[in-house]
Short mmCIF file of N, CA, C and O in Angstrom, two decimals:
data_model
loop_
_atom_site.label_atom_id
_atom_site.label_comp_id
_atom_site.label_asym_id
_atom_site.label_seq_id
_atom_site.Cartn_x
_atom_site.Cartn_y
_atom_site.Cartn_z
N UNK E 1 -0.05 1.13 25.64
CA UNK E 1 0.00 2.18 25.11
C UNK E 1 2.14 2.80 25.38
O UNK E 1 2.19 2.76 26.52
N UNK E 2 3.00 2.79 24.11
CA UNK E 2 3.84 3.93 24.22
C UNK E 2 4.17 5.40 24.13
O UNK E 2 2.50 5.67 23.48
N UNK E 3 4.27 5.49 24.94
CA UNK E 3 4.85 7.29 25.03
C UNK E 3 5.41 7.78 25.36
O UNK E 3 6.96 7.50 25.77
N UNK E 4 6.34 9.17 24.08
CA UNK E 4 7.04 9.62 23.74
C UNK E 4 7.01 10.90 24.22
O UNK E 4 6.10 12.10 24.32
N UNK E 5 7.86 11.92 25.12
CA UNK E 5 7.58 12.88 25.82
C UNK E 5 8.76 13.26 25.93
O UNK E 5 10.21 13.18 26.12
N UNK E 6 8.70 14.14 24.86
CA UNK E 6 9.72 15.10 24.55
C UNK E 6 9.83 16.43 25.02
O UNK E 6 10.67 16.88 24.53
N UNK E 7 9.23 16.47 26.89
CA UNK E 7 10.12 17.60 27.37
C UNK E 7 9.03 18.83 27.16
O UNK E 7 7.82 18.30 27.38
N UNK E 8 9.37 19.81 27.77
CA UNK E 8 8.35 21.29 28.03
C UNK E 8 9.17 22.19 27.32
O UNK E 8 9.54 21.95 26.72
N UNK E 9 7.73 22.74 27.23
CA UNK E 9 8.03 24.20 26.29
C UNK E 9 8.38 23.74 25.47
O UNK E 9 9.40 24.26 24.89
N UNK E 10 7.71 23.43 24.33
CA UNK E 10 8.03 22.32 22.77
C UNK E 10 7.62 23.70 21.91
O UNK E 10 6.72 23.70 21.68
N UNK E 11 8.77 23.02 20.89
CA UNK E 11 7.69 24.37 19.50
C UNK E 11 6.73 23.95 19.08
O UNK E 11 7.16 22.32 18.80
N UNK E 12 6.34 24.53 18.03
CA UNK E 12 5.25 23.51 16.93
C UNK E 12 6.29 22.86 17.09
O UNK E 12 5.62 20.81 16.29
N UNK E 13 7.26 23.19 16.11
CA UNK E 13 8.17 22.34 14.87
C UNK E 13 8.88 21.36 15.65
O UNK E 13 8.87 19.97 14.74
N UNK E 14 9.52 20.86 17.05
CA UNK E 14 9.52 19.30 17.54
C UNK E 14 8.55 19.35 17.75
O UNK E 14 8.26 17.73 17.78
N UNK E 15 7.69 19.11 18.03
CA UNK E 15 5.52 18.48 18.31
C UNK E 15 5.96 18.33 17.32
O UNK E 15 5.92 16.94 17.35
N UNK E 16 6.23 18.77 15.42
CA UNK E 16 5.13 17.99 14.78
C UNK E 16 7.03 16.83 13.81
O UNK E 16 6.52 15.38 13.11
N UNK E 17 8.09 17.24 14.49
CA UNK E 17 8.81 16.18 13.76
C UNK E 17 8.67 15.34 15.13
O UNK E 17 9.42 14.44 14.03
N UNK E 18 8.77 14.94 16.04
CA UNK E 18 8.37 13.83 17.19
C UNK E 18 7.27 12.98 16.85
O UNK E 18 7.50 11.65 16.35
N UNK E 19 6.39 13.53 16.18
CA UNK E 19 5.39 13.01 15.78
C UNK E 19 5.28 11.71 14.29
O UNK E 19 5.23 10.93 14.19
N UNK E 20 6.19 12.75 13.98
CA UNK E 20 6.35 12.42 12.23
C UNK E 20 7.42 11.17 12.36
O UNK E 20 7.18 9.67 11.86
N UNK E 21 8.46 11.64 13.54
CA UNK E 21 9.83 10.12 13.30
C UNK E 21 9.45 9.36 14.23
O UNK E 21 9.86 8.22 13.91
N UNK E 22 8.05 8.97 14.94
CA UNK E 22 7.59 8.59 15.95
C UNK E 22 6.57 7.52 15.65
O UNK E 22 6.47 6.18 15.67
N UNK E 23 6.46 8.19 14.21
CA UNK E 23 4.80 7.36 13.46
C UNK E 23 3.59 7.71 14.38
O UNK E 23 3.47 6.38 14.89
N UNK E 24 2.96 8.47 15.37
CA UNK E 24 2.22 8.16 16.09
C UNK E 24 0.38 8.08 15.68
O UNK E 24 0.41 8.60 14.86
N UNK E 25 -0.51 7.25 16.23
CA UNK E 25 -0.55 6.80 16.35
C UNK E 25 -2.34 8.02 17.50
O UNK E 25 -3.05 8.20 16.32
N UNK E 26 -1.51 8.93 18.72
CA UNK E 26 -2.48 10.16 19.71
C UNK E 26 -1.00 11.00 19.09
O UNK E 26 -0.02 10.93 19.95
N UNK E 27 -1.74 12.12 19.52
CA UNK E 27 -0.84 13.12 19.52
C UNK E 27 -1.91 14.03 20.83
O UNK E 27 -2.16 14.33 21.23
N UNK E 28 -0.55 14.22 21.72
CA UNK E 28 -0.79 14.36 23.75
C UNK E 28 -0.62 14.91 23.44
O UNK E 28 0.58 16.25 23.42
N UNK E 29 -1.04 17.14 23.67
CA UNK E 29 -0.75 18.13 24.22
C UNK E 29 -0.94 18.75 25.44
O UNK E 29 -2.32 18.25 25.37
N UNK E 30 -0.20 19.46 26.64
CA UNK E 30 -0.63 19.63 28.04
C UNK E 30 -0.20 21.20 27.93
O UNK E 30 1.05 21.18 28.09
N UNK E 31 -1.41 21.58 28.34
CA UNK E 31 -0.66 22.95 28.57
C UNK E 31 -0.83 23.35 30.52
O UNK E 31 -1.91 23.09 31.52
N UNK E 32 0.14 24.08 31.02
CA UNK E 32 0.47 24.20 32.10
C UNK E 32 0.34 25.59 33.23
O UNK E 32 0.14 26.43 33.75
N UNK E 33 0.23 26.86 31.85
CA UNK E 33 0.27 27.51 31.76
C UNK E 33 0.06 28.52 31.09
O UNK E 33 -0.69 28.09 29.40
N UNK E 34 -1.43 29.77 30.93
CA UNK E 34 -1.77 30.57 30.25
C UNK E 34 -1.83 30.66 29.17
O UNK E 34 -1.95 30.13 28.02
N UNK E 35 -0.42 30.81 28.68
CA UNK E 35 0.38 31.52 27.40
C UNK E 35 0.33 29.95 25.90
O UNK E 35 0.34 30.00 25.27
N UNK E 36 0.17 28.69 27.23
CA UNK E 36 -0.15 27.68 25.93
C UNK E 36 -1.29 26.97 25.58
O UNK E 36 -1.46 25.93 24.37
N UNK E 37 -2.23 28.50 25.63
CA UNK E 37 -3.31 27.89 24.50
C UNK E 37 -3.67 27.98 23.56
O UNK E 37 -3.56 27.31 22.30
N UNK E 38 -2.84 29.25 23.81
CA UNK E 38 -2.78 30.07 21.87
C UNK E 38 -1.95 29.13 21.34
O UNK E 38 -2.41 28.93 20.24
N UNK E 39 -0.78 28.36 22.35
CA UNK E 39 0.20 27.51 21.60
C UNK E 39 -0.74 26.39 20.64
O UNK E 39 -0.11 25.98 19.45
N UNK E 40 -1.99 25.83 21.56
CA UNK E 40 -2.24 24.76 21.13
C UNK E 40 -2.94 25.27 19.87
O UNK E 40 -3.06 23.64 19.31
N UNK E 41 -4.22 26.40 19.68
CA UNK E 41 -4.49 26.37 17.94
C UNK E 41 -2.95 26.41 17.24
O UNK E 41 -3.69 25.88 15.94
N UNK E 42 -2.37 27.15 17.24
CA UNK E 42 -0.94 27.85 16.86
C UNK E 42 -1.20 25.07 16.12
O UNK E 42 -0.70 25.13 14.60
N UNK E 43 -0.13 24.76 17.06
CA UNK E 43 -0.25 23.28 17.17
C UNK E 43 -1.04 22.26 16.16
O UNK E 43 -1.25 22.32 15.01
N UNK E 44 -2.78 23.31 16.20
CA UNK E 44 -3.40 22.57 15.92
C UNK E 44 -3.55 22.47 14.30
O UNK E 44 -3.64 22.10 13.24
N UNK E 45 -3.88 24.36 13.86
CA UNK E 45 -3.54 25.02 12.95
C UNK E 45 -1.97 24.17 11.86
O UNK E 45 -2.32 23.54 10.99
N UNK E 46 -1.14 23.73 12.87
CA UNK E 46 -0.04 23.19 11.41
C UNK E 46 -0.44 21.77 11.37
O UNK E 46 -0.17 21.44 10.53
N UNK E 47 -0.69 21.63 12.39
CA UNK E 47 -1.74 19.58 12.06
C UNK E 47 -1.93 19.73 11.39
O UNK E 47 -2.38 18.10 10.00
N UNK E 48 -3.22 20.65 10.99
CA UNK E 48 -4.03 20.55 9.55
C UNK E 48 -3.48 20.43 8.15
O UNK E 48 -3.27 19.99 7.24
N UNK E 49 -2.49 22.03 8.14
CA UNK E 49 -1.37 22.20 6.86
C UNK E 49 -0.74 21.19 6.76
O UNK E 49 -0.17 20.84 5.44
N UNK E 50 -0.15 20.72 8.18
CA UNK E 50 0.95 19.11 7.36
C UNK E 50 0.52 18.33 6.84
O UNK E 50 1.33 16.71 6.63
N UNK E 51 -1.13 18.10 6.99
CA UNK E 51 -1.87 16.81 6.57
C UNK E 51 -1.75 16.08 7.22
O UNK E 51 -1.75 14.69 7.11
N UNK E 52 -1.67 15.82 8.34
CA UNK E 52 -1.15 14.86 9.66
C UNK E 52 -2.88 14.75 9.76
O UNK E 52 -4.18 15.52 9.61
N UNK E 53 -3.21 13.45 10.26
CA UNK E 53 -4.16 12.33 10.46
C UNK E 53 -4.82 11.44 10.98
O UNK E 53 -5.08 10.62 11.32
N UNK E 54 -4.10 12.29 12.43
CA UNK E 54 -4.39 11.43 13.93
C UNK E 54 -5.25 12.46 15.00
O UNK E 54 -4.40 13.57 15.00
N UNK E 55 -5.39 11.52 16.68
CA UNK E 55 -6.66 12.19 16.96
C UNK E 55 -5.35 13.49 17.79
O UNK E 55 -4.84 13.12 17.98
N UNK E 56 -6.10 14.45 18.76
CA UNK E 56 -5.10 15.47 18.81
C UNK E 56 -5.53 15.66 20.36
O UNK E 56 -7.67 15.52 20.92
N UNK E 57 -5.03 14.78 21.72
CA UNK E 57 -5.34 15.17 22.73
C UNK E 57 -5.33 16.69 23.71
O UNK E 57 -4.18 16.39 23.25
N UNK E 58 -6.28 17.12 24.25
CA UNK E 58 -5.82 18.71 24.86
C UNK E 58 -5.90 18.42 26.19
O UNK E 58 -6.78 17.88 26.72
N UNK E 59 -4.77 18.46 27.47
CA UNK E 59 -4.73 18.57 28.64
C UNK E 59 -3.85 19.75 29.56
O UNK E 59 -3.64 20.29 29.11
N UNK E 60 -3.96 19.30 30.49
CA UNK E 60 -3.76 20.36 31.68
C UNK E 60 -4.65 21.13 32.14
O UNK E 60 -5.21 21.27 31.82
N UNK E 61 -4.20 21.74 33.09
CA UNK E 61 -3.90 23.03 34.12
C UNK E 61 -4.65 24.02 33.74
O UNK E 61 -5.52 24.18 34.10
N UNK E 62 -4.45 24.78 33.35
CA UNK E 62 -4.74 25.75 31.76
C UNK E 62 -6.38 24.99 31.03
O UNK E 62 -7.10 26.12 30.66
N UNK E 63 -6.61 24.32 30.64
CA UNK E 63 -7.56 23.87 29.94
C UNK E 63 -8.20 23.16 30.25
O UNK E 63 -8.79 23.62 31.48
N UNK E 64 -9.47 23.90 29.14
CA UNK E 64 -10.86 23.15 29.18
C UNK E 64 -11.74 22.49 28.14
O UNK E 64 -11.31 23.31 27.45
N UNK E 65 -13.15 22.21 28.41
CA UNK E 65 -13.35 21.55 27.17
C UNK E 65 -13.88 22.63 27.21
O UNK E 65 -13.72 22.81 25.19
N UNK E 66 -14.18 24.21 27.23
CA UNK E 66 -15.16 25.18 26.65
C UNK E 66 -13.90 24.88 25.50
O UNK E 66 -14.09 26.32 24.64
N UNK E 67 -12.85 25.82 25.79
CA UNK E 67 -11.16 26.52 25.25
C UNK E 67 -11.37 25.82 24.04
O UNK E 67 -10.96 25.41 22.55
N UNK E 68 -11.18 24.12 24.86
CA UNK E 68 -10.61 22.74 23.52
C UNK E 68 -12.05 23.17 22.53
O UNK E 68 -12.03 23.26 20.92
N UNK E 69 -12.74 22.93 22.41
CA UNK E 69 -14.57 22.82 21.35
C UNK E 69 -14.39 23.93 20.52
O UNK E 69 -14.82 24.11 20.11
N UNK E 70 -13.72 26.23 21.13
CA UNK E 70 -14.40 26.81 20.53
C UNK E 70 -13.17 27.29 19.79
O UNK E 70 -13.31 27.38 18.50
N UNK E 71 -11.89 26.92 20.64
CA UNK E 71 -10.81 27.66 19.41
C UNK E 71 -9.35 26.50 19.33
O UNK E 71 -9.05 26.83 18.16
N UNK E 72 -9.71 25.71 19.86
CA UNK E 72 -8.70 23.66 19.06
C UNK E 72 -9.25 23.26 18.29
O UNK E 72 -8.38 23.12 16.82
N UNK E 73 -10.38 22.94 18.42
CA UNK E 73 -11.07 21.70 17.32
C UNK E 73 -12.28 22.11 16.50
O UNK E 73 -11.70 21.54 15.24
N UNK E 74 -12.76 23.33 15.85
CA UNK E 74 -12.07 24.19 14.38
C UNK E 74 -11.01 24.19 13.43
O UNK E 74 -11.70 24.05 12.38
N UNK E 75 -10.06 24.09 14.22
CA UNK E 75 -9.10 24.58 13.67
C UNK E 75 -8.82 23.09 12.91
O UNK E 75 -7.22 22.97 11.68
N UNK E 76 -8.50 22.00 13.25
CA UNK E 76 -7.94 20.54 13.55
C UNK E 76 -9.44 18.94 13.00
O UNK E 76 -8.45 18.33 12.22
N UNK E 77 -9.81 19.42 14.33
CA UNK E 77 -11.13 18.25 14.31
C UNK E 77 -11.54 17.74 13.31
O UNK E 77 -12.42 18.32 12.70
N UNK E 78 -11.63 16.79 13.29
CA UNK E 78 -12.49 16.04 11.76
C UNK E 78 -13.19 14.55 12.72
O UNK E 78 -12.50 13.84 13.55
N UNK E 79 -13.96 14.63 12.27
CA UNK E 79 -14.25 12.18 12.47
C UNK E 79 -13.01 11.53 12.21
O UNK E 79 -13.09 10.46 13.08
N UNK E 80 -12.26 11.69 11.44
CA UNK E 80 -11.15 10.74 11.68
C UNK E 80 -10.21 11.18 12.13
O UNK E 80 -9.37 10.60 12.74
N UNK E 81 -9.55 12.68 13.12
CA UNK E 81 -9.15 12.86 13.35
C UNK E 81 -9.31 13.98 15.04
O UNK E 81 -9.45 15.37 14.99
N UNK E 82 -9.99 13.37 15.61
CA UNK E 82 -10.35 13.89 16.37
C UNK E 82 -10.17 15.29 17.32
O UNK E 82 -8.79 14.76 17.91
N UNK E 83 -10.14 16.30 17.98
CA UNK E 83 -9.23 16.68 19.37
C UNK E 83 -10.01 17.13 20.02
O UNK E 83 -11.71 16.51 20.60
N UNK E 84 -9.89 16.57 21.79
CA UNK E 84 -10.58 15.64 22.35
C UNK E 84 -9.45 16.56 23.57
O UNK E 84 -8.68 16.36 24.08
N UNK E 85 -10.65 17.30 24.62
CA UNK E 85 -10.42 17.98 26.11
C UNK E 85 -10.68 16.38 26.67
O UNK E 85 -11.77 15.92 27.15
N UNK E 86 -8.66 16.30 27.57
CA UNK E 86 -9.32 15.10 28.89
C UNK E 86 -8.85 16.26 29.46
O UNK E 86 -7.83 16.62 30.24
N UNK E 87 -10.02 15.59 31.33
CA UNK E 87 -9.87 15.91 32.26
C UNK E 87 -8.77 16.08 33.02
O UNK E 87 -7.80 17.09 33.18
N UNK E 88 -8.33 15.46 33.25
CA UNK E 88 -6.90 15.27 33.73
C UNK E 88 -6.21 13.09 33.60
O UNK E 88 -7.04 12.90 32.22
N UNK E 89 -5.28 12.88 33.74
CA UNK E 89 -4.23 12.10 32.90
C UNK E 89 -5.03 10.95 32.80
O UNK E 89 -4.91 9.46 32.78
N UNK E 90 -5.61 10.91 34.65
CA UNK E 90 -6.11 9.53 34.92
C UNK E 90 -6.49 8.51 33.90
O UNK E 90 -7.39 7.75 33.50
N UNK E 91 -7.70 9.96 32.66
CA UNK E 91 -8.51 9.23 31.74
C UNK E 91 -8.07 9.39 30.34
O UNK E 91 -9.31 8.81 29.78
N UNK E 92 -6.60 9.79 30.38
CA UNK E 92 -6.55 9.79 28.52
C UNK E 92 -6.10 8.13 28.37
O UNK E 92 -7.01 7.83 26.97
N UNK E 93 -6.24 7.19 28.90
CA UNK E 93 -6.29 5.51 29.20
C UNK E 93 -7.58 5.20 28.37
O UNK E 93 -7.69 4.82 26.95
N UNK E 94 -9.15 5.20 29.29
CA UNK E 94 -10.07 5.83 28.31
C UNK E 94 -9.63 5.86 27.01
O UNK E 94 -10.50 5.28 25.60
N UNK E 95 -9.98 7.42 27.24
CA UNK E 95 -10.05 7.92 25.95
C UNK E 95 -9.28 7.25 24.34
O UNK E 95 -9.79 7.89 23.59
N UNK E 96 -7.88 7.16 24.44
CA UNK E 96 -6.88 6.39 23.74
C UNK E 96 -7.23 5.34 22.96
O UNK E 96 -7.20 5.17 22.17
N UNK E 97 -8.11 4.32 24.34
CA UNK E 97 -8.51 3.26 23.78
C UNK E 97 -9.46 3.24 22.84
O UNK E 97 -10.34 3.09 22.05
N UNK E 98 -10.35 4.43 23.15
CA UNK E 98 -11.66 5.18 22.39
C UNK E 98 -11.41 5.05 21.18
O UNK E 98 -12.17 4.79 20.19
N UNK E 99 -10.66 6.10 20.55
CA UNK E 99 -9.96 6.47 19.86
C UNK E 99 -9.27 5.20 19.00
O UNK E 99 -8.91 5.56 17.50
N UNK E 100 -8.69 4.31 19.77
CA UNK E 100 -7.55 3.64 18.75
C UNK E 100 -9.11 1.60 18.39
O UNK E 100 -8.28 0.74 17.77
N UNK E 101 -10.20 2.21 19.32
CA UNK E 101 -11.07 0.88 18.84
C UNK E 101 -11.85 0.74 17.54
O UNK E 101 -11.45 1.41 17.08
N UNK E 102 -12.54 -0.20 17.55
CA UNK E 102 -13.19 -0.35 16.02
C UNK E 102 -14.38 0.99 16.31
O UNK E 102 -14.78 0.81 15.33
N UNK E 103 -15.11 1.11 17.39
CA UNK E 103 -15.45 2.19 16.96
C UNK E 103 -15.67 3.46 17.28
O UNK E 103 -16.03 4.83 17.89
N UNK E 104 -14.28 3.93 16.32
CA UNK E 104 -13.88 5.32 16.85
C UNK E 104 -14.62 6.09 16.63
O UNK E 104 -14.39 6.94 16.81
N UNK E 105 -14.81 6.03 15.45
CA UNK E 105 -16.00 6.94 15.00
C UNK E 105 -17.90 7.55 15.18
O UNK E 105 -17.27 8.51 15.48
N UNK E 106 -17.56 6.39 16.07
CA UNK E 106 -18.71 6.42 16.97
C UNK E 106 -18.41 7.70 17.70
O UNK E 106 -19.09 8.60 17.94
N UNK E 107 -17.43 7.50 18.98
CA UNK E 107 -16.72 8.13 20.18
C UNK E 107 -16.79 9.74 18.78
O UNK E 107 -17.01 10.41 19.76
N UNK E 108 -16.21 9.14 17.91
CA UNK E 108 -15.71 11.06 17.51
C UNK E 108 -16.91 11.87 17.24
O UNK E 108 -16.94 12.78 17.48
N UNK E 109 -17.63 10.87 16.39
CA UNK E 109 -19.39 12.12 16.48
C UNK E 109 -19.32 12.57 18.14
O UNK E 109 -20.16 12.99 18.01
N UNK E 110 -19.60 11.67 18.98
CA UNK E 110 -20.24 12.29 20.05
C UNK E 110 -19.09 12.98 20.11
O UNK E 110 -19.70 13.96 21.42
N UNK E 111 -18.48 13.23 20.52
CA UNK E 111 -17.39 14.39 20.94
C UNK E 111 -17.63 15.23 19.95
O UNK E 111 -17.40 16.58 20.14
N UNK E 112 -18.08 16.00 18.57
CA UNK E 112 -17.99 16.38 17.66
C UNK E 112 -19.37 16.98 18.03
O UNK E 112 -19.67 18.39 17.76
N UNK E 113 -20.63 16.10 18.71
CA UNK E 113 -21.72 16.95 18.35
C UNK E 113 -21.96 16.97 19.78
O UNK E 113 -22.22 18.10 20.66
N UNK E 114 -21.14 17.11 20.91
CA UNK E 114 -21.00 17.84 22.01
C UNK E 114 -20.09 18.81 21.80
O UNK E 114 -20.18 20.24 22.30
N UNK E 115 -19.42 18.71 21.10
CA UNK E 115 -18.35 20.48 21.06
C UNK E 115 -19.08 21.55 20.08
O UNK E 115 -19.26 22.71 20.52
N UNK E 116 -19.76 20.58 19.53
CA UNK E 116 -20.57 21.54 18.66
C UNK E 116 -21.93 22.62 19.21
O UNK E 116 -22.30 24.13 19.23
N UNK E 117 -22.25 21.41 20.30
CA UNK E 117 -23.25 22.56 21.54
C UNK E 117 -22.56 22.92 22.13
O UNK E 117 -23.28 24.23 22.94
N UNK E 118 -21.29 23.19 22.96
CA UNK E 118 -20.80 24.03 23.43
C UNK E 118 -20.19 25.27 23.08
O UNK E 118 -20.57 25.95 23.29
N UNK E 119 -19.89 24.85 21.56
CA UNK E 119 -19.60 25.96 20.68
C UNK E 119 -20.70 26.95 20.57
O UNK E 119 -21.41 27.87 20.53
N UNK E 120 -21.59 26.39 20.57
CA UNK E 120 -23.46 26.67 19.94
C UNK E 120 -23.31 27.91 21.49
O UNK E 120 -23.83 29.47 21.50
N UNK E 121 -23.44 27.28 23.10
CA UNK E 121 -23.91 28.12 24.11
C UNK E 121 -22.75 29.01 24.28
O UNK E 121 -22.89 29.99 24.64
N UNK E 122 -21.20 29.13 23.71
CA UNK E 122 -20.68 29.79 24.23
C UNK E 122 -20.78 31.31 23.50
O UNK E 122 -20.78 32.12 23.16
N UNK E 123 -21.21 31.31 21.94
CA UNK E 123 -21.24 32.09 21.50
C UNK E 123 -22.37 32.44 21.06
O UNK E 123 -22.95 34.07 20.95
N UNK E 124 -24.08 32.11 21.86
CA UNK E 124 -24.80 32.10 22.09
C UNK E 124 -25.01 33.14 23.81
O UNK E 124 -25.51 34.24 23.83
N UNK E 125 -24.37 33.09 24.47
CA UNK E 125 -23.70 34.37 25.61
C UNK E 125 -22.68 35.26 25.28
O UNK E 125 -22.54 36.40 26.26
N UNK E 126 -22.33 35.08 24.00
CA UNK E 126 -21.88 36.21 23.85
C UNK E 126 -22.55 37.06 23.21
O UNK E 126 -22.15 38.45 23.48
N UNK E 127 -23.25 36.99 23.02
CA UNK E 127 -24.22 37.23 21.83
C UNK E 127 -25.03 38.21 22.72
O UNK E 127 -25.47 39.56 22.57
N UNK E 128 -25.62 37.84 23.81
CA UNK E 128 -26.31 38.47 24.83
C UNK E 128 -25.45 39.56 25.98
O UNK E 128 -26.05 40.45 26.76
N UNK E 129 -24.21 39.21 26.10
CA UNK E 129 -23.56 40.06 27.02
C UNK E 129 -23.68 41.94 26.25
O UNK E 129 -23.61 41.92 24.76
N UNK E 130 -23.66 43.26 26.58
CA UNK E 130 -23.27 43.95 26.38
C UNK E 130 -21.70 44.90 26.65
O UNK E 130 -21.45 44.72 28.61
N UNK E 131 -21.71 45.54 26.17
CA UNK E 131 -20.23 45.61 26.40
C UNK E 131 -20.61 47.57 26.74
O UNK E 131 -20.52 48.24 25.99
N UNK E 132 -19.53 47.84 27.66
CA UNK E 132 -19.65 48.82 27.91
C UNK E 132 -18.28 49.96 27.15
O UNK E 132 -16.91 49.60 27.63
N UNK E 133 -18.43 51.33 27.01
CA UNK E 133 -17.36 51.80 26.58
C UNK E 133 -16.83 52.44 27.29
O UNK E 133 -17.31 52.61 28.45
N UNK E 134 -14.63 52.31 27.78
CA UNK E 134 -14.61 53.25 28.78
C UNK E 134 -14.55 54.30 28.56
O UNK E 134 -14.50 54.77 29.90
N UNK E 135 -14.94 55.23 27.75
CA UNK E 135 -15.06 57.31 27.49
C UNK E 135 -16.62 56.92 28.85
O UNK E 135 -17.62 56.37 28.70
N UNK E 136 -16.07 58.27 28.95
CA UNK E 136 -17.65 58.54 30.09
C UNK E 136 -18.42 59.60 29.97
O UNK E 136 -19.03 60.24 28.65
#
């Protein structure tokens, strides 16, 4: 696979421009600091708005499957272009191979089903929480 590394702390516009210019098959985002988590949601929404139809990989130290399923995937993920959390870079090749294989839809379906379960568990946990007022 050919990887285009456009650097760190790239703007959403730069990411989309590089993806267009290089006619990429997959876009990968890596988040090493907490503020990048929110920026990944911004990028996912921009990909949808701009009509991109490629899978989106999410990885990096601050990312998680739960954040990907709850915050990022609903903004962009579909069977045709799922959003997939990749635990670490060593697993990216396997994920990319699955996303570019003849069974891409089967793989994407499995990911979307798993993320739906993660979202259900997350929101069920939120419903069970009891919040206290800061006022005494």
